[in-house]
Amino acid sequence: MDISIHMSTLPQTDPDAAVAFYRDVLGFEVRSDVGQGKMRWITVGPADQPGTSILLAPPAVDPGVTEAERRTIAEMMAKGTYGWILLATKNLDSTFEKIQAGDAEVVQEPTDQPYGVRDCAFRDPAGNLIRIQELR
């Protein structure tokens, strides 16, 4: 089989804040931005990886989602327990400093984990957990 990871999705509640974070803080390029107002679907990704993207989408817009489920999703997003993604970098300390300088909410400073990785963590404007591991 020839399968690759093309896109992953994270919820966003403020399209302008999401663009500012992923473009200006993480350095990703904005590949598409469709919709209007709060109902925008934004695709971002690293410029040197055109085949891999993150879709930043409004949460719970599927018509099959019930009102109770929408409330649960909103509550989970507010706590930062709904969406997350794992990224990687060759220089974790430098990456951490640049992201921290962008006023991102720090969850964890660079740490050597007991399971063998060195990583850090931030929250994006929607509360999604962004973990970044150092490539070794």
PDB file of N, CA, C and O in Angstrom, residues 58-95:
ATOM      1  N   PRO A  58     -14.102  25.055  12.172  1.00  0.00           N
ATOM      2  CA  PRO A  58     -15.041  25.363  13.258  1.00  0.00           C
ATOM      3  C   PRO A  58     -15.483  24.059  13.933  1.00  0.00           C
ATOM      4  O   PRO A  58     -15.720  23.056  13.255  1.00  0.00           O
ATOM      5  N   PRO A  59     -15.570  24.050  15.255  1.00  0.00           N
ATOM      6  CA  PRO A  59     -15.958  22.814  15.943  1.00  0.00           C
ATOM      7  C   PRO A  59     -17.455  22.532  15.845  1.00  0.00           C
ATOM      8  O   PRO A  59     -18.260  23.453  15.774  1.00  0.00           O
ATOM      9  N   ALA A  60     -17.788  21.270  15.847  1.00  0.00           N
ATOM     10  CA  ALA A  60     -19.173  20.797  15.989  1.00  0.00           C
ATOM     11  C   ALA A  60     -20.147  21.378  14.972  1.00  0.00           C
ATOM     12  O   ALA A  60     -21.294  21.635  15.295  1.00  0.00           O
ATOM     13  N   VAL A  61     -19.703  21.560  13.720  1.00  0.00           N
ATOM     14  CA  VAL A  61     -20.621  22.093  12.705  1.00  0.00           C
ATOM     15  C   VAL A  61     -21.348  20.993  11.939  1.00  0.00           C
ATOM     16  O   VAL A  61     -22.273  21.282  11.188  1.00  0.00           O
ATOM     17  N   ASP A  62     -20.968  19.758  12.139  1.00  0.00           N
ATOM     18  CA  ASP A  62     -21.640  18.649  11.469  1.00  0.00           C
ATOM     19  C   ASP A  62     -23.094  18.608  11.915  1.00  0.00           C
ATOM     20  O   ASP A  62     -23.389  18.652  13.119  1.00  0.00           O
ATOM     21  N   PRO A  63     -24.046  18.505  10.982  1.00  0.00           N
ATOM     22  CA  PRO A  63     -25.459  18.492  11.378  1.00  0.00           C
ATOM     23  C   PRO A  63     -25.847  17.296  12.242  1.00  0.00           C
ATOM     24  O   PRO A  63     -26.876  17.327  12.909  1.00  0.00           O
ATOM     25  N   GLY A  64     -25.009  16.263  12.287  1.00  0.00           N
ATOM     26  CA  GLY A  64     -25.306  15.098  13.108  1.00  0.00           C
ATOM     27  C   GLY A  64     -24.908  15.264  14.562  1.00  0.00           C
ATOM     28  O   GLY A  64     -25.206  14.411  15.396  1.00  0.00           O
ATOM     29  N   VAL A  65     -24.235  16.378  14.888  1.00  0.00           N
ATOM     30  CA  VAL A  65     -23.817  16.625  16.264  1.00  0.00           C
ATOM     31  C   VAL A  65     -24.988  17.225  17.026  1.00  0.00           C
ATOM     32  O   VAL A  65     -25.576  18.212  16.609  1.00  0.00           O
ATOM     33  N   THR A  66     -25.320  16.628  18.160  1.00  0.00           N
ATOM     34  CA  THR A  66     -26.447  17.116  18.953  1.00  0.00           C
ATOM     35  C   THR A  66     -26.045  18.345  19.768  1.00  0.00           C
ATOM     36  O   THR A  66     -24.857  18.633  19.941  1.00  0.00           O
ATOM     37  N   GLU A  67     -27.038  19.040  20.310  1.00  0.00           N
ATOM     38  CA  GLU A  67     -26.755  20.207  21.156  1.00  0.00           C
ATOM     39  C   GLU A  67     -25.966  19.797  22.400  1.00  0.00           C
ATOM     40  O   GLU A  67     -25.058  20.509  22.831  1.00  0.00           O
ATOM     41  N   ALA A  68     -26.301  18.657  22.968  1.00  0.00           N
ATOM     42  CA  ALA A  68     -25.559  18.167  24.138  1.00  0.00           C
ATOM     43  C   ALA A  68     -24.101  17.899  23.770  1.00  0.00           C
ATOM     44  O   ALA A  68     -23.186  18.224  24.536  1.00  0.00           O
ATOM     45  N   GLU A  69     -23.868  17.313  22.607  1.00  0.00           N
ATOM     46  CA  GLU A  69     -22.503  17.059  22.152  1.00  0.00           C
ATOM     47  C   GLU A  69     -21.766  18.372  21.887  1.00  0.00           C
ATOM     48  O   GLU A  69     -20.586  18.501  22.216  1.00  0.00           O
ATOM     49  N   ARG A  70     -22.461  19.358  21.319  1.00  0.00           N
ATOM     50  CA  ARG A  70     -21.840  20.674  21.089  1.00  0.00           C
ATOM     51  C   ARG A  70     -21.396  21.299  22.413  1.00  0.00           C
ATOM     52  O   ARG A  70     -20.315  21.871  22.502  1.00  0.00           O
ATOM     53  N   ARG A  71     -22.240  21.197  23.425  1.00  0.00           N
ATOM     54  CA  ARG A  71     -21.875  21.730  24.742  1.00  0.00           C
ATOM     55  C   ARG A  71     -20.655  21.000  25.306  1.00  0.00           C
ATOM     56  O   ARG A  71     -19.745  21.618  25.854  1.00  0.00           O
ATOM     57  N   THR A  72     -20.630  19.677  25.161  1.00  0.00           N
ATOM     58  CA  THR A  72     -19.497  18.890  25.650  1.00  0.00           C
ATOM     59  C   THR A  72     -18.221  19.284  24.921  1.00  0.00           C
ATOM     60  O   THR A  72     -17.166  19.460  25.546  1.00  0.00           O
ATOM     61  N   ILE A  73     -18.302  19.431  23.620  1.00  0.00           N
ATOM     62  CA  ILE A  73     -17.132  19.838  22.832  1.00  0.00           C
ATOM     63  C   ILE A  73     -16.651  21.214  23.282  1.00  0.00           C
ATOM     64  O   ILE A  73     -15.454  21.424  23.505  1.00  0.00           O
ATOM     65  N   ALA A  74     -17.563  22.153  23.456  1.00  0.00           N
ATOM     66  CA  ALA A  74     -17.192  23.500  23.912  1.00  0.00           C
ATOM     67  C   ALA A  74     -16.530  23.451  25.288  1.00  0.00           C
ATOM     68  O   ALA A  74     -15.529  24.138  25.531  1.00  0.00           O
ATOM     69  N   GLU A  75     -17.066  22.632  26.185  1.00  0.00           N
ATOM     70  CA  GLU A  75     -16.480  22.498  27.523  1.00  0.00           C
ATOM     71  C   GLU A  75     -15.083  21.883  27.450  1.00  0.00           C
ATOM     72  O   GLU A  75     -14.159  22.332  28.137  1.00  0.00           O
ATOM     73  N   MET A  76     -14.927  20.860  26.629  1.00  0.00           N
ATOM     74  CA  MET A  76     -13.620  20.217  26.488  1.00  0.00           C
ATOM     75  C   MET A  76     -12.600  21.166  25.863  1.00  0.00           C
ATOM     76  O   MET A  76     -11.437  21.214  26.290  1.00  0.00           O
ATOM     77  N   MET A  77     -13.019  21.939  24.871  1.00  0.00           N
ATOM     78  CA  MET A  77     -12.108  22.902  24.260  1.00  0.00           C
ATOM     79  C   MET A  77     -11.677  23.948  25.289  1.00  0.00           C
ATOM     80  O   MET A  77     -10.507  24.326  25.344  1.00  0.00           O
ATOM     81  N   ALA A  78     -12.616  24.417  26.108  1.00  0.00           N
ATOM     82  CA  ALA A  78     -12.301  25.425  27.119  1.00  0.00           C
ATOM     83  C   ALA A  78     -11.271  24.894  28.125  1.00  0.00           C
ATOM     84  O   ALA A  78     -10.445  25.658  28.635  1.00  0.00           O
ATOM     85  N   LYS A  79     -11.293  23.593  28.397  1.00  0.00           N
ATOM     86  CA  LYS A  79     -10.335  22.981  29.322  1.00  0.00           C
ATOM     87  C   LYS A  79      -9.051  22.566  28.615  1.00  0.00           C
ATOM     88  O   LYS A  79      -8.089  22.176  29.266  1.00  0.00           O
ATOM     89  N   GLY A  80      -9.062  22.602  27.281  1.00  0.00           N
ATOM     90  CA  GLY A  80      -7.891  22.170  26.532  1.00  0.00           C
ATOM     91  C   GLY A  80      -7.755  20.671  26.421  1.00  0.00           C
ATOM     92  O   GLY A  80      -6.663  20.139  26.231  1.00  0.00           O
ATOM     93  N   THR A  81      -8.867  19.946  26.504  1.00  0.00           N
ATOM     94  CA  THR A  81      -8.819  18.485  26.452  1.00  0.00           C
ATOM     95  C   THR A  81      -9.463  17.902  25.193  1.00  0.00           C
ATOM     96  O   THR A  81      -9.661  16.698  25.115  1.00  0.00           O
ATOM     97  N   TYR A  82      -9.771  18.733  24.209  1.00  0.00           N
ATOM     98  CA  TYR A  82     -10.474  18.230  23.023  1.00  0.00           C
ATOM     99  C   TYR A  82      -9.517  17.898  21.880  1.00  0.00           C
ATOM    100  O   TYR A  82      -9.509  16.791  21.390  1.00  0.00           O
ATOM    101  N   GLY A  83      -8.707  18.865  21.443  1.00  0.00           N
ATOM    102  CA  GLY A  83      -7.826  18.632  20.303  1.00  0.00           C
ATOM    103  C   GLY A  83      -6.366  18.735  20.698  1.00  0.00           C
ATOM    104  O   GLY A  83      -6.003  19.493  21.598  1.00  0.00           O
ATOM    105  N   TRP A  84      -5.510  17.971  20.023  1.00  0.00           N
ATOM    106  CA  TRP A  84      -4.074  18.081  20.236  1.00  0.00           C
ATOM    107  C   TRP A  84      -3.351  17.526  19.028  1.00  0.00           C
ATOM    108  O   TRP A  84      -3.914  16.777  18.232  1.00  0.00           O
ATOM    109  N   ILE A  85      -2.099  17.948  18.911  1.00  0.00           N
ATOM    110  CA  ILE A  85      -1.265  17.472  17.811  1.00  0.00           C
ATOM    111  C   ILE A  85       0.170  17.381  18.297  1.00  0.00           C
ATOM    112  O   ILE A  85       0.579  18.102  19.211  1.00  0.00           O
ATOM    113  N   LEU A  86       0.921  16.491  17.705  1.00  0.00           N
ATOM    114  CA  LEU A  86       2.324  16.294  18.050  1.00  0.00           C
ATOM    115  C   LEU A  86       3.170  16.710  16.850  1.00  0.00           C
ATOM    116  O   LEU A  86       3.024  16.160  15.758  1.00  0.00           O
ATOM    117  N   LEU A  87       4.031  17.702  17.065  1.00  0.00           N
ATOM    118  CA  LEU A  87       4.940  18.195  16.032  1.00  0.00           C
ATOM    119  C   LEU A  87       6.366  17.809  16.423  1.00  0.00           C
ATOM    120  O   LEU A  87       6.593  17.311  17.523  1.00  0.00           O
ATOM    121  N   ALA A  88       7.326  18.060  15.531  1.00  0.00           N
ATOM    122  CA  ALA A  88       8.721  17.728  15.823  1.00  0.00           C
ATOM    123  C   ALA A  88       9.640  18.800  15.266  1.00  0.00           C
ATOM    124  O   ALA A  88       9.311  19.472  14.289  1.00  0.00           O
ATOM    125  N   THR A  89      10.797  18.940  15.908  1.00  0.00           N
ATOM    126  CA  THR A  89      11.808  19.902  15.487  1.00  0.00           C
ATOM    127  C   THR A  89      13.188  19.351  15.795  1.00  0.00           C
ATOM    128  O   THR A  89      13.340  18.509  16.693  1.00  0.00           O
ATOM    129  N   LYS A  90      14.189  19.846  15.083  1.00  0.00           N
ATOM    130  CA  LYS A  90      15.561  19.420  15.342  1.00  0.00           C
ATOM    131  C   LYS A  90      16.163  20.164  16.530  1.00  0.00           C
ATOM    132  O   LYS A  90      17.072  19.660  17.174  1.00  0.00           O
ATOM    133  N   ASN A  91      15.695  21.388  16.801  1.00  0.00           N
ATOM    134  CA  ASN A  91      16.249  22.187  17.897  1.00  0.00           C
ATOM    135  C   ASN A  91      15.115  22.654  18.801  1.00  0.00           C
ATOM    136  O   ASN A  91      14.532  23.715  18.586  1.00  0.00           O
ATOM    137  N   LEU A  92      14.800  21.871  19.808  1.00  0.00           N
ATOM    138  CA  LEU A  92      13.661  22.139  20.676  1.00  0.00           C
ATOM    139  C   LEU A  92      13.825  23.433  21.461  1.00  0.00           C
ATOM    140  O   LEU A  92      12.877  24.215  21.579  1.00  0.00           O
ATOM    141  N   ASP A  93      15.008  23.683  21.993  1.00  0.00           N
ATOM    142  CA  ASP A  93      15.192  24.875  22.817  1.00  0.00           C
ATOM    143  C   ASP A  93      14.988  26.159  22.014  1.00  0.00           C
ATOM    144  O   ASP A  93      14.305  27.081  22.466  1.00  0.00           O
ATOM    145  N   SER A  94      15.539  26.211  20.822  1.00  0.00           N
ATOM    146  CA  SER A  94      15.370  27.388  19.972  1.00  0.00           C
ATOM    147  C   SER A  94      13.909  27.550  19.560  1.00  0.00           C
ATOM    148  O   SER A  94      13.360  28.664  19.587  1.00  0.00           O
ATOM    149  N   THR A  95      13.273  26.455  19.193  1.00  0.00           N
ATOM    150  CA  THR A  95      11.859  26.493  18.812  1.00  0.00           C
ATOM    151  C   THR A  95      11.000  26.960  19.974  1.00  0.00           C
ATOM    152  O   THR A  95      10.123  27.807  19.816  1.00  0.00           O
TER     153      THR A  95
END
